[in-house]
Coordinates of C-alpha atoms in Angstrom, one line a residue:
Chain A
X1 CA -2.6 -26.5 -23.8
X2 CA -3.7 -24.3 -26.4
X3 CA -6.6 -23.0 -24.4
X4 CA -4.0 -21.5 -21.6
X5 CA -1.9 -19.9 -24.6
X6 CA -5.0 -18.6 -26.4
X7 CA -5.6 -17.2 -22.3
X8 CA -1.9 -15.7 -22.3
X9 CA -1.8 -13.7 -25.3
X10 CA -5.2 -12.2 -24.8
X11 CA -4.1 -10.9 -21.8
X12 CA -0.7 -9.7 -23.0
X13 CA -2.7 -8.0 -25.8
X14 CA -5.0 -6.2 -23.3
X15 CA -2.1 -5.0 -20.9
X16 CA 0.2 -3.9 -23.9
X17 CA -2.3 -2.0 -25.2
X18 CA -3.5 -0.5 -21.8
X19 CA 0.2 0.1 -20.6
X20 CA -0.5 3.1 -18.3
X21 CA -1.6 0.8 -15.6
X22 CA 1.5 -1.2 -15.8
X23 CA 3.7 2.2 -15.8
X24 CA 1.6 3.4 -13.2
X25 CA 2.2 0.7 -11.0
X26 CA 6.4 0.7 -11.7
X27 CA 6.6 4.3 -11.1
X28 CA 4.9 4.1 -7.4
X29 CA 6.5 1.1 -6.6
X30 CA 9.7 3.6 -6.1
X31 CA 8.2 6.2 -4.1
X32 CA 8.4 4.2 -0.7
X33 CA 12.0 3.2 -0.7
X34 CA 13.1 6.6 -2.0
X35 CA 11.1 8.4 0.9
X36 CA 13.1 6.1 3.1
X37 CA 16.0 6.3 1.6
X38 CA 15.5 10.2 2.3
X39 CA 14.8 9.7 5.9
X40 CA 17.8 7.2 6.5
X41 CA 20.9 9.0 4.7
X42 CA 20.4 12.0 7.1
X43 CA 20.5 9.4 10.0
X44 CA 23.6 7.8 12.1
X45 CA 24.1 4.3 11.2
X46 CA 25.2 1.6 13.8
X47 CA 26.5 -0.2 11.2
X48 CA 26.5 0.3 7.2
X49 CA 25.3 3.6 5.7
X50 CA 22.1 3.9 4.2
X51 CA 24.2 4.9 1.2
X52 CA 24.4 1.0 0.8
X53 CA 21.1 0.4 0.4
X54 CA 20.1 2.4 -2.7
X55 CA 21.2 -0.7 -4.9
X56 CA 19.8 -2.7 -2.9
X57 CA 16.3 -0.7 -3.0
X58 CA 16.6 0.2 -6.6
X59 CA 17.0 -3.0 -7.5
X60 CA 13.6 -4.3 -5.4
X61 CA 11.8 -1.4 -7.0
X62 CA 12.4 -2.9 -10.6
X63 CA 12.3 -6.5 -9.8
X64 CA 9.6 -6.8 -7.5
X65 CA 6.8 -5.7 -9.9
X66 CA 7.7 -8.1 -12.9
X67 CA 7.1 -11.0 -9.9
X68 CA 4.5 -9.8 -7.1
X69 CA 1.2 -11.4 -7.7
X70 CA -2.3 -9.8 -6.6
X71 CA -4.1 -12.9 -8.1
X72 CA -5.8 -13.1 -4.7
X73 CA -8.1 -9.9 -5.8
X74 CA -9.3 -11.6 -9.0
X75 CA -10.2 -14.7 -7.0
X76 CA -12.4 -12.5 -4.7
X77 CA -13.7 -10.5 -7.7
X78 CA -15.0 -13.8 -9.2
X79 CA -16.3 -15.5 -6.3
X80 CA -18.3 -11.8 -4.9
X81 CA -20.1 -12.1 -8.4
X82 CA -20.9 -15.2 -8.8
X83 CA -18.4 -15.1 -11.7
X84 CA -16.7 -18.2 -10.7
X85 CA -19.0 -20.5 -11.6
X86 CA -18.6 -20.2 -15.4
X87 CA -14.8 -20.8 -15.1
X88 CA -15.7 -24.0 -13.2
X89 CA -17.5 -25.1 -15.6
X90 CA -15.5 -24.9 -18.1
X91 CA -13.1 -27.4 -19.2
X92 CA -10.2 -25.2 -17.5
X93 CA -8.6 -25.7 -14.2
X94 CA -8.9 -22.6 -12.2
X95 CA -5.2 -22.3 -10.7
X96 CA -3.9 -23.0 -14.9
X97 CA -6.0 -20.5 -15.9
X98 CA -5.0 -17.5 -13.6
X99 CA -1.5 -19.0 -14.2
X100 CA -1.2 -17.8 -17.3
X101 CA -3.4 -14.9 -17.1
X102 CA -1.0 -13.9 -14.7
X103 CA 2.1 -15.1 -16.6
X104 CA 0.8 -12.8 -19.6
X105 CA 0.9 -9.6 -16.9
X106 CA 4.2 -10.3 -15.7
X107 CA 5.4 -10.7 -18.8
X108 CA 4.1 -7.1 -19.9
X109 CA 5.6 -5.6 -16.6
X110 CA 9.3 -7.7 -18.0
X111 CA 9.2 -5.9 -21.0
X112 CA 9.0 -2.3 -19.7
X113 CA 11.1 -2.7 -16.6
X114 CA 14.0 -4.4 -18.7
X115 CA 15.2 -1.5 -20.2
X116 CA 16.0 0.2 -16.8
X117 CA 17.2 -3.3 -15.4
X118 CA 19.7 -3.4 -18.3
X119 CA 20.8 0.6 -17.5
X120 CA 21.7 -1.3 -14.0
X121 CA 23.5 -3.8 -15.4
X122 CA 25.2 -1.7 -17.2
X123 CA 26.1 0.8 -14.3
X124 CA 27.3 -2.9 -12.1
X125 CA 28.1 -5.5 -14.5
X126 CA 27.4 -8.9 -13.3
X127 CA 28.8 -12.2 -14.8
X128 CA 26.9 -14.6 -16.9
X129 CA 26.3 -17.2 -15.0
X130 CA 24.4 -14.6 -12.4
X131 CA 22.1 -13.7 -15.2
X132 CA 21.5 -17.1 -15.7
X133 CA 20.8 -18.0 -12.2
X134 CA 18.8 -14.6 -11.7
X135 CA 16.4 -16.3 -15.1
X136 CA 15.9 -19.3 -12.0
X137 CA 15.4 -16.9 -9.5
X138 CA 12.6 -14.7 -11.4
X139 CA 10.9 -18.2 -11.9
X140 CA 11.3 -19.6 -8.6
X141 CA 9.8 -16.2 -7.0
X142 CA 7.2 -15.8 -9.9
X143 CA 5.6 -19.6 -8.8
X144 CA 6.1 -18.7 -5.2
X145 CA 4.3 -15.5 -5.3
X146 CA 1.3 -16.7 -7.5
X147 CA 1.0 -19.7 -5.0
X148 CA 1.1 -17.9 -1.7
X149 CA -1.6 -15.5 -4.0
X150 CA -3.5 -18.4 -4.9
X151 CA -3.6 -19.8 -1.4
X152 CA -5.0 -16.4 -0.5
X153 CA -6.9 -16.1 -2.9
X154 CA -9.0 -19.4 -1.9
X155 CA -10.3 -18.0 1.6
X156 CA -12.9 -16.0 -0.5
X157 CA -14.8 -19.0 -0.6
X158 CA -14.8 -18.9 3.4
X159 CA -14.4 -15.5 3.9
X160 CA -16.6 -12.4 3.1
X161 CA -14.2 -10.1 2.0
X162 CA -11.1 -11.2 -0.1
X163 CA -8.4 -7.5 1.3
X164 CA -8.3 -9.3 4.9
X165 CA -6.1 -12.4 3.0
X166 CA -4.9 -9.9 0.7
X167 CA -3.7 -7.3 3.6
X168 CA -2.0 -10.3 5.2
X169 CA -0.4 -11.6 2.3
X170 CA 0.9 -8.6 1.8
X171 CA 2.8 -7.4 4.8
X172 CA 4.1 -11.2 5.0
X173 CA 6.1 -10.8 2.0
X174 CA 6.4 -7.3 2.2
X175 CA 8.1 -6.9 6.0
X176 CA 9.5 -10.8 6.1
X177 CA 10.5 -10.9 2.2
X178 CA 12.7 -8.1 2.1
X179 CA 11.1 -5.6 0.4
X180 CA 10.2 -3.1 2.8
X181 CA 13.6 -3.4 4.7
X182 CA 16.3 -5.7 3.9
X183 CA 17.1 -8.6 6.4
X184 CA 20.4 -7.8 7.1
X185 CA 18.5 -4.6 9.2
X186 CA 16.7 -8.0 10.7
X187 CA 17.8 -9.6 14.5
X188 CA 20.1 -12.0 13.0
X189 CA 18.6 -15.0 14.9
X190 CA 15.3 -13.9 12.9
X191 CA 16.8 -13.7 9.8
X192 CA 18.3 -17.1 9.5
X193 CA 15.0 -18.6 10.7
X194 CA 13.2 -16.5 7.8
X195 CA 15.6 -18.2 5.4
X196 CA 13.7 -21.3 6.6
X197 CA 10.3 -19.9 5.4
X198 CA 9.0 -18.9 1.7
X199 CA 8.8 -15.3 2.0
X200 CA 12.8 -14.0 1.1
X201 CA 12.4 -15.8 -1.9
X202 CA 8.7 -14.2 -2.9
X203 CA 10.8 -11.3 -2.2
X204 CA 13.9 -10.0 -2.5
X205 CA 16.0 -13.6 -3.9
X206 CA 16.4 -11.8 -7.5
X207 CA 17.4 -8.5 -5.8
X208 CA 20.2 -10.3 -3.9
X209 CA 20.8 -12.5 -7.1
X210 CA 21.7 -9.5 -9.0
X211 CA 23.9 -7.8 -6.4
X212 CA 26.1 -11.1 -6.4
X213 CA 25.9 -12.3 -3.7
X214 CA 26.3 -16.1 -3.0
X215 CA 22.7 -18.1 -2.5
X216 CA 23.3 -22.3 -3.2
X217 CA 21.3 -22.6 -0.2
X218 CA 18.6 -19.7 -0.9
X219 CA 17.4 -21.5 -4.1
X220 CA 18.0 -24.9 -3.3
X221 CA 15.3 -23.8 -0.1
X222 CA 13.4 -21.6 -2.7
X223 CA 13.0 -24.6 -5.1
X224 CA 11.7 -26.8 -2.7
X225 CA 9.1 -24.1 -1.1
X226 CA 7.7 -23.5 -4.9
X227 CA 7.0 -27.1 -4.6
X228 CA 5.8 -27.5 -1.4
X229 CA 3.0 -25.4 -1.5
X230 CA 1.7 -27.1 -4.5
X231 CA 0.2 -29.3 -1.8
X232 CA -2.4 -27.0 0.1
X233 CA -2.8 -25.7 -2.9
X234 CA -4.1 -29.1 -4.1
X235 CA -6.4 -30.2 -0.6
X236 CA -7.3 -26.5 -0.2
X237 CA -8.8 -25.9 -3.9
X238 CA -10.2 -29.4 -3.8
X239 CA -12.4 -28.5 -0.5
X240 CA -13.0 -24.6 -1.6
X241 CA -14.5 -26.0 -4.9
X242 CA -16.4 -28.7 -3.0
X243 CA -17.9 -26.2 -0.5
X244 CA -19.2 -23.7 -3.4
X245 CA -20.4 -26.4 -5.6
X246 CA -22.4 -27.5 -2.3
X247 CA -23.9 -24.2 -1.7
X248 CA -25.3 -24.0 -5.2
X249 CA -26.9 -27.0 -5.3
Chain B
X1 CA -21.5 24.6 9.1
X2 CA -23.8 23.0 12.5
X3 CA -25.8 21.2 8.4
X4 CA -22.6 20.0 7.5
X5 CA -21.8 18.6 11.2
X6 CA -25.6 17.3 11.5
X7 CA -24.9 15.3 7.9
X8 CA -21.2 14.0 8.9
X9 CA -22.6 12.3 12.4
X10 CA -25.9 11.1 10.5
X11 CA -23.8 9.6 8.1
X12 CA -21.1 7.8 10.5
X13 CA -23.0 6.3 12.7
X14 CA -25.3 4.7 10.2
X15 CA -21.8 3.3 9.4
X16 CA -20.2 2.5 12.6
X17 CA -24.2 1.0 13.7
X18 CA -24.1 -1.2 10.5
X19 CA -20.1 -2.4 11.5
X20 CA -20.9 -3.0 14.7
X21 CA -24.2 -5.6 13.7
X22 CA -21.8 -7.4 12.0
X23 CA -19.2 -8.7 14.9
X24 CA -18.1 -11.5 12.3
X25 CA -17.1 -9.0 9.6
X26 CA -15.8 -6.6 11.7
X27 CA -13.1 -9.6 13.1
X28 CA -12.1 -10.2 10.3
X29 CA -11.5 -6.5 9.2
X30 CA -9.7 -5.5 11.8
X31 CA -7.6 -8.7 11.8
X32 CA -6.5 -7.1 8.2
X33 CA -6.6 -3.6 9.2
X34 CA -4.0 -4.3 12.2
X35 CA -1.3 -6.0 10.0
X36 CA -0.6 -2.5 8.5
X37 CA -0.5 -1.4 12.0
X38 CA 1.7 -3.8 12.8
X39 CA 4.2 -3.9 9.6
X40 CA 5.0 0.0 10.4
X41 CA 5.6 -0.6 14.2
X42 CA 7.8 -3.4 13.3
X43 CA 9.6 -2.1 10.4
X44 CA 10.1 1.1 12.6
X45 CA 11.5 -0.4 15.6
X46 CA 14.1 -2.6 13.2
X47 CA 15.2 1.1 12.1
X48 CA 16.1 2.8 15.5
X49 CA 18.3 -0.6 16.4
X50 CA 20.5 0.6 13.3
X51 CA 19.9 4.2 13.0
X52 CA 20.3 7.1 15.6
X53 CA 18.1 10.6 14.3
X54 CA 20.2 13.6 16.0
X55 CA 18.7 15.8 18.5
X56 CA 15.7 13.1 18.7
X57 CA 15.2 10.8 21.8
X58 CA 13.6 7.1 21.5
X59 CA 10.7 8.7 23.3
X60 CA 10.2 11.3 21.3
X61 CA 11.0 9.6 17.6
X62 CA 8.1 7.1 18.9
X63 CA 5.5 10.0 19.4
X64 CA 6.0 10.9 16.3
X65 CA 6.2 7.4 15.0
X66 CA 2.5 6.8 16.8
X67 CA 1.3 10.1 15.8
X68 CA 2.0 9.1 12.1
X69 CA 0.1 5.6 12.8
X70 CA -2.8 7.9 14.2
X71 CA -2.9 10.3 11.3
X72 CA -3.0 7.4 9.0
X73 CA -5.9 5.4 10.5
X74 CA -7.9 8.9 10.8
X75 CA -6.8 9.3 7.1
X76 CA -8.1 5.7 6.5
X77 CA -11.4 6.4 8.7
X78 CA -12.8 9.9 7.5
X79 CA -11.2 10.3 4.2
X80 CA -9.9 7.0 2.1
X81 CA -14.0 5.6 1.6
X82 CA -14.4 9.4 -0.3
X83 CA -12.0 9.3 -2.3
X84 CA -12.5 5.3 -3.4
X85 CA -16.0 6.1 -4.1
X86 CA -15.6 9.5 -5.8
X87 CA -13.5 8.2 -8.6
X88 CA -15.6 5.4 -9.2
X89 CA -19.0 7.7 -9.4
X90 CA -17.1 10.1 -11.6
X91 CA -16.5 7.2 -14.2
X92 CA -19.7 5.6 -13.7
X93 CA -21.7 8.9 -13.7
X94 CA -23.3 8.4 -10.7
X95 CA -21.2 11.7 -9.3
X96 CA -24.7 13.8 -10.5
X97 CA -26.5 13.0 -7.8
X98 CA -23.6 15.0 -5.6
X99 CA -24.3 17.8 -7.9
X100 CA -28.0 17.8 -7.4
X101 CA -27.8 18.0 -3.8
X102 CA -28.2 21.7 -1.9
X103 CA -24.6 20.7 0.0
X104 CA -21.2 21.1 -1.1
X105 CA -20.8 18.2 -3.9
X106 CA -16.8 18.4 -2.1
X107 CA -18.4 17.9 1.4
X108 CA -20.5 15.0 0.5
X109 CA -18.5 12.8 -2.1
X110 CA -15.5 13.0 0.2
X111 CA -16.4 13.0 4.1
X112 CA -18.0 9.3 3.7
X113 CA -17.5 7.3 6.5
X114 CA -14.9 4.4 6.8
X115 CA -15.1 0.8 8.2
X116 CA -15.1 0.5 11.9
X117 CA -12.1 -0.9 12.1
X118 CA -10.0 2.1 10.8
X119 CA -11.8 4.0 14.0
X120 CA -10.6 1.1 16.2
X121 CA -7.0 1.0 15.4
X122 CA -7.3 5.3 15.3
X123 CA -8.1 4.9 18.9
X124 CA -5.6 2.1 19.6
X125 CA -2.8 4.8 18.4
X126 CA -4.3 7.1 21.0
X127 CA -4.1 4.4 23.7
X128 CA -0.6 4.2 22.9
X129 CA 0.2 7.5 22.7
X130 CA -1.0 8.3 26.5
X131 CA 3.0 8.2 27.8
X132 CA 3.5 11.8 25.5
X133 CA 0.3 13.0 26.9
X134 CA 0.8 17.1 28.2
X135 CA -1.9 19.8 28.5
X136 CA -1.1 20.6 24.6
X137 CA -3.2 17.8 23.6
X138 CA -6.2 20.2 22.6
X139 CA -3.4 21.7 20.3
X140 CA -2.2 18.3 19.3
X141 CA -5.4 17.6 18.2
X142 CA -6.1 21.0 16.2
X143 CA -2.9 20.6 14.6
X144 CA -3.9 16.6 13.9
X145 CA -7.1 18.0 12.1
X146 CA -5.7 20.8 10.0
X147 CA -3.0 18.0 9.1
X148 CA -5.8 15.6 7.7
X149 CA -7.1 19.1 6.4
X150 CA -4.4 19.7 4.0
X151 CA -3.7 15.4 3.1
X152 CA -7.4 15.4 1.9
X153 CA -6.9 18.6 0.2
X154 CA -3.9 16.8 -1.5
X155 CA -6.2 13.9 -2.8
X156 CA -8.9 16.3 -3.8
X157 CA -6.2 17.7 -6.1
X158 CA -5.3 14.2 -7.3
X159 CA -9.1 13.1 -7.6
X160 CA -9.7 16.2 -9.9
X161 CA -7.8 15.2 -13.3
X162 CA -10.2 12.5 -13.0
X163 CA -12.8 14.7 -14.5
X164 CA -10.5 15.8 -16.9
X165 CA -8.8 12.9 -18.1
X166 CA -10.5 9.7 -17.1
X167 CA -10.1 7.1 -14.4
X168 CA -7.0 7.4 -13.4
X169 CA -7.3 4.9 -10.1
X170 CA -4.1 5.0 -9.1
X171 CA -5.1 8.8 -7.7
X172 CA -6.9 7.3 -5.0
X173 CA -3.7 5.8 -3.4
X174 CA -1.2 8.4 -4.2
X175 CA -1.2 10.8 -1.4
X176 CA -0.9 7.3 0.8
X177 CA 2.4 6.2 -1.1
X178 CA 4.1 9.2 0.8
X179 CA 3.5 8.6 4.1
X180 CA 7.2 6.8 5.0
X181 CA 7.7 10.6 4.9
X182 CA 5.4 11.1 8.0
X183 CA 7.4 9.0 10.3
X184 CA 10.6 10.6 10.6
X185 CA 10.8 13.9 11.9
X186 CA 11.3 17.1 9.3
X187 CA 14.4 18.3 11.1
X188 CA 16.2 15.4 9.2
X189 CA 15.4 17.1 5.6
X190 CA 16.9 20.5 6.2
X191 CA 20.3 19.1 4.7
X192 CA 18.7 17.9 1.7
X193 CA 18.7 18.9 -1.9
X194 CA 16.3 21.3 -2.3
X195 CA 14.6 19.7 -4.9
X196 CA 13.9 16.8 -2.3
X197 CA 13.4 19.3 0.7
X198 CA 10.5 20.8 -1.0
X199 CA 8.1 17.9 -1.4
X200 CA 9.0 16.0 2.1
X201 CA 9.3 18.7 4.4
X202 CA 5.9 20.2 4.1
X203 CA 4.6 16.4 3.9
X204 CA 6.6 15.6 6.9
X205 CA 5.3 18.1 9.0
X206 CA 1.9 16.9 9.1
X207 CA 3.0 14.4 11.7
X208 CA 6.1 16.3 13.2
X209 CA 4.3 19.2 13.9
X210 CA 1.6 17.9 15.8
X211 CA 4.2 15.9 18.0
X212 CA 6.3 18.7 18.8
X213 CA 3.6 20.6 20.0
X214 CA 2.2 17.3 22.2
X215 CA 5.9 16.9 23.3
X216 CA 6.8 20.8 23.6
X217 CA 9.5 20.5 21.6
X218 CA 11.7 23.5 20.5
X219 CA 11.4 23.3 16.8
X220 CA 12.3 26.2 15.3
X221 CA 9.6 28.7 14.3
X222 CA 10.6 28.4 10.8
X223 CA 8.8 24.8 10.5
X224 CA 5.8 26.6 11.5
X225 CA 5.7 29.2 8.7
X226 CA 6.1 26.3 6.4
X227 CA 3.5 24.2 8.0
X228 CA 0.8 27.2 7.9
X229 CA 1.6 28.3 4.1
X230 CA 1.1 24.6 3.3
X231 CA -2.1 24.1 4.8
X232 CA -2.8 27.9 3.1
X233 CA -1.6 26.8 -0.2
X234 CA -3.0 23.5 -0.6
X235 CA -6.3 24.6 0.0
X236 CA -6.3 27.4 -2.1
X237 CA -5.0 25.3 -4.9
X238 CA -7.7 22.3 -4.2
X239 CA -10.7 24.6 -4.4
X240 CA -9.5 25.8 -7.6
X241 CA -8.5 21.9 -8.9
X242 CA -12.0 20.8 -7.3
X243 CA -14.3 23.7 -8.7
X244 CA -12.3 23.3 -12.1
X245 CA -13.3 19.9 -13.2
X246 CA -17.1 19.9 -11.9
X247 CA -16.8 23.0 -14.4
X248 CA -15.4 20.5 -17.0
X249 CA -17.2 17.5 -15.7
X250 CA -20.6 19.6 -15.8
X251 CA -19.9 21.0 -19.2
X252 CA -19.2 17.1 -20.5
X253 CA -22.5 16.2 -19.9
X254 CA -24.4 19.4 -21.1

C-alpha cells in the first residue's frame, strides 16, 4: 500500500505545482453551457425556462471536472510507446496504479473548485445530510468514471489509436450522463431507461445531489454499477495483458 | 498563390492516399469521428422538442444546424492538424524548419492536412444539406470559406502567445469550445447584454450567415457589416499576432 501512496502524493505534488493546467481545464469546462445558456434564454420554452437551468449547468461545470476521468489517454500513451511494459513488470497492478495517480489529480482539481462550490452553497444552502450524501455521490461517480475510462482505456491493446475509445467514451457520458443537456430535456421513456445504465451517475448524480433533489434509487443503482463493472474490468485486463505479453515474446 | 494551391493539393492527397491504404484505420476513425457528429445532431434535436427560436422555421434552424456540423468538420479537416502540430513544433523547436522554407511559415505550419475521416463526415453534412440547396450555393460556399477564413485566423491568434509564453496547449482547442455558439442563429443575441453580444454574435455569424444566404433569408443588412468587419478585423489583427511572435520566437534563438 505504501507504493500507491508514495504514487498519489507524487502526483498531487506535480499538479499543485503545475496548477495552470488544472485552471485551464475548470475555466473551459464553463464555456459550453454558458454559450448555450446564451442561445436558450432568448428562446420559447415548451416547458421550464432556460432560466432553470443555470444551476443546474453551473453546478455540472464545477462538479464535473473534480470527477471526469481521461485515464483512457494515459493507457494509450503507454501502450503507443512501449511504456507499458515497465509498469507490468513491476510489482504494481496497472488499474491500482492509475487509481491513484488519478485519485491524486482529482484531488488537486477538489481543492481549487471548492472554493466556488462553497460560494454556491452559500448562495443555495443545502442541509447536512445532502453534503453527506453528495461525499457518496463524488465517490460513486469518481469509481464509475475511472472504470468506464479504464475499460476504454484497455482497447489500446487491440486497437491502433486510443481517441476512437476515448471519443466514444466521451459523448456516452457526455450526451446520456447529463452533462451536455440535462435528462429532464430527454423523451421521458429514454430517460428512465438511462437511469438503468451507468452513465447519469458518471455524470450529473452530484449535480442533482446538490440541487436536492430525492435519489434513494439513483445511488442505490449507482452503487451497484461501480461494482459491476469491476468484472470486465477483471476478464478484460486479464486477456489485454495476456495478448501483449504474447506479442513480446 | 497557383505555389501555394500546388503545395495544399500535393500535401492532401499524400494524406487522403495514405488514409485511404489503410481501410482498417480509417473504420475505426470515422467510427470515432461520427459520434461527435452524432452527439450535436442528437443534442440539437432534444432542444427544438423544448424550445421554439422566433422568426425561425424547423427547416431553416436545421440548415443552419447542418451548416454548423459542416463548418466544423471542414474546421476539423483543413485546419485542426495545423494548429496541433504548430504548438508542438514551437516547443520542441522543430518550427525552424517552417522558417527556412521560401513559403509563408503561416501557410505551411497551418494548412496541414487532416484524417480522412473529417473529409468524410464534411461531405456527409453536404449530403444532408441537399433539401436547402438554391442557386446561392456558390455564395454559400464563399461565405463557408471566408468563415473558416476568419475561425483559423482566430487560432492563429491563440497559437501566437505560444511563442511568447510557452506551451500553452489548451490554445489549440479554444476557438473549438465556442462553437455551441455556431448552431443557433445570431438573430437570437440582438437582446443580449452587450458584453455577451459582442463575442457571440460575430462568432455566430460564421454559420448563420452562410445559411441565410443558401436559404435567402431576409436578415437584415446590419449582420452583414458585422460579418465583413469581423473577417476584416481578425485578419488584420492575426497577421500582426502571427508576424509578432516569429519576431520574438526568431529573436529567442538568435
Amino acid at each position: 500500500m505504501l507504493k500507491y501512496w508514495r504514487v498519489f502524493t507524487t502526483v498531487f505534488s506535480y499538479h499543485s505545482a503545475y496548477r495552470g493546467e488544472v485552471i485551464a481545464n475548470l475555466a473551459t469546462g464553463f464555456l459550453t453551457p454558458l454559450f448555450l445558456l446564451a442561445a436558450l434564454s432568448q428562446a420559447l420554452p415548451h416547458g421550464p425556462p432556460a432560466s432553470q437551468l443555470l444551476p443546474y449547468y453551473l453546478l455540472i461545470s464545477l462538479t464535473y471536472p473534480i470527477f471526469k476521468s481521461d485515464i483512457e489517454v494515459e493507457i494509450g500513451q503507454l501502450t503507443a510507446s512501449g511504456n507499458i511494459a515497465l509498469l507490468l513488470t513491476k510489482p504494481v497492478r496497472l488499474y491500482h496504479y492509475l487509481l491513484f495517480k488519478q485519485a491524486s489529480y482529482k484531488l488537486t482539481t477538489l481543492l481549487f473548485v471548492s472554493p466556488f462550490i462553497l460560494l454556491y452553497l452559500l448562495g443555495s444552502p443545502v442541509p447536512l445530510s445532502r453534503l453527506i450524501t453528495s461525499i457518496l455521490a463524488l465517490t460513486v461517480s469518481f469509481l464509475i468514471s475511472f472504470n468506464l475510462s479504464y475499460l476504454a482505456g484497455l482497447a489500446t491493446f487491440w486497437l491502433e489509436e486510443i481517441w476512437v475509445a476515448h471519443n466514444l467514451k466521451d459523448v456516452f457520458i457526455s450526451l446520456l450522463g447529463g452533462i451536455i443537456l440535462p435528462l429532464s430535456l430527454f423523451p421521458s421513456s429514454l430517460a428512465k431507461f438511462l437511469r438503468f445504465t451507468p452513465f447519469p451517475y458518471a455524470g450529473s448524480l452530484l449535480a442533482q445531489n446538490l440541487l436536492s433533489r430525492s435519489l434513494t434509487l439513483d445511488f442505490a443503482l449507482g452503487i451497484a454499477w461501480s461494482l459491476l463493472l469491476f468484472i470486465p474490468i477483471y476478464f478484460l485486463e486479464k486477456r489485454a495483458i495476456n495478448k501483449y505479453s504474447y506479442v513480446a515474446h | 498563390m497557383p505555389k501555394l494551391l500546388k503545395i495544399l493539393l500535393r500535401i492532401h492527397l499524400a494524406r487522403l492516399g495514405k488514409d485511404f491504404y489503410y481501410p482498417h484505420a480509417l473504420i475505426p476513425a470515422l467510427i470515432g469521428g461520427s459520434c461527435y457528429f452524432l452527439l450535436h445532431l442528437i443534442s440539437f434535436a432534444f432542444v427544438l422538442t423544448k424550445f421554439t427560436f422566433p422568426d425561425w422555421t424547423p427547416f431553416q434552424l436545421w440548415t443552419v444546424f447542418f451548416t454548423f456540423e459542416i463548418f466544423t468538420y471542414a474546421a476539423f479537416y483543413f485546419l485542426y492538424t495545423g494548429m496541433y502540430r504548430t504548438v508542438e513544433d514551437i516547443s520542441t523547436g522543430h518550427f525552424d524548419f517552417f522558417l527556412t522554407k521560401p513559403v509563408s511559415s503561416r501557410f505551411l505550419s497551418f494548412f496541414r492536412a487532416g484524417s480522412a475521416h473529417n473529409l468524410l463526415l464534411f461531405l456527409l453534412g453536404f449530403f444532408l444539406i441537399l433539401p436547402s440547396l438554391t442557386p446561392a450555393l456558390p455564395l454559400y460556399l464563399l461565405t463557408l470559406i471566408s468563415s473558416l477564413w476568419v475561425f483559423h485566423s482566430l487560432s492563429v491568434i491563440l497559437i501566437s502567445l505560444n511563442f511568447k509564453f510557452g506551451p500553452i496547449r489548451q490554445t489549440i482547442g479554444l476557438p473549438f469550445e465556442f462553437q455551441e455558439t455556431l448552431k443557433y442563429p445570431s438573430t437570437l443575441y440582438h437582446r443580449l447584454h452587450p458584453l455577451f453580444r459582442v463575442i457571440l454574435l460575430p462568432l455566430s455569424l460564421l454559420t448563420t450567415l452562410p445559411a441565410t444566404v443558401l436559404l435567402l433569408y431576409p436578415l437584415s443588412s446590419g449582420y452583414f457589416v458585422i460579418y465583413f468587419l469581423t473577417l476584416i478585423a481578425i485578419s488584420v489583427i492575426s497577421h500582426l499576432a502571427w508576424h509578432s511572435g516569429l519576431r520574438h520566437y526568431s529573436s529567442a534563438s538568435s
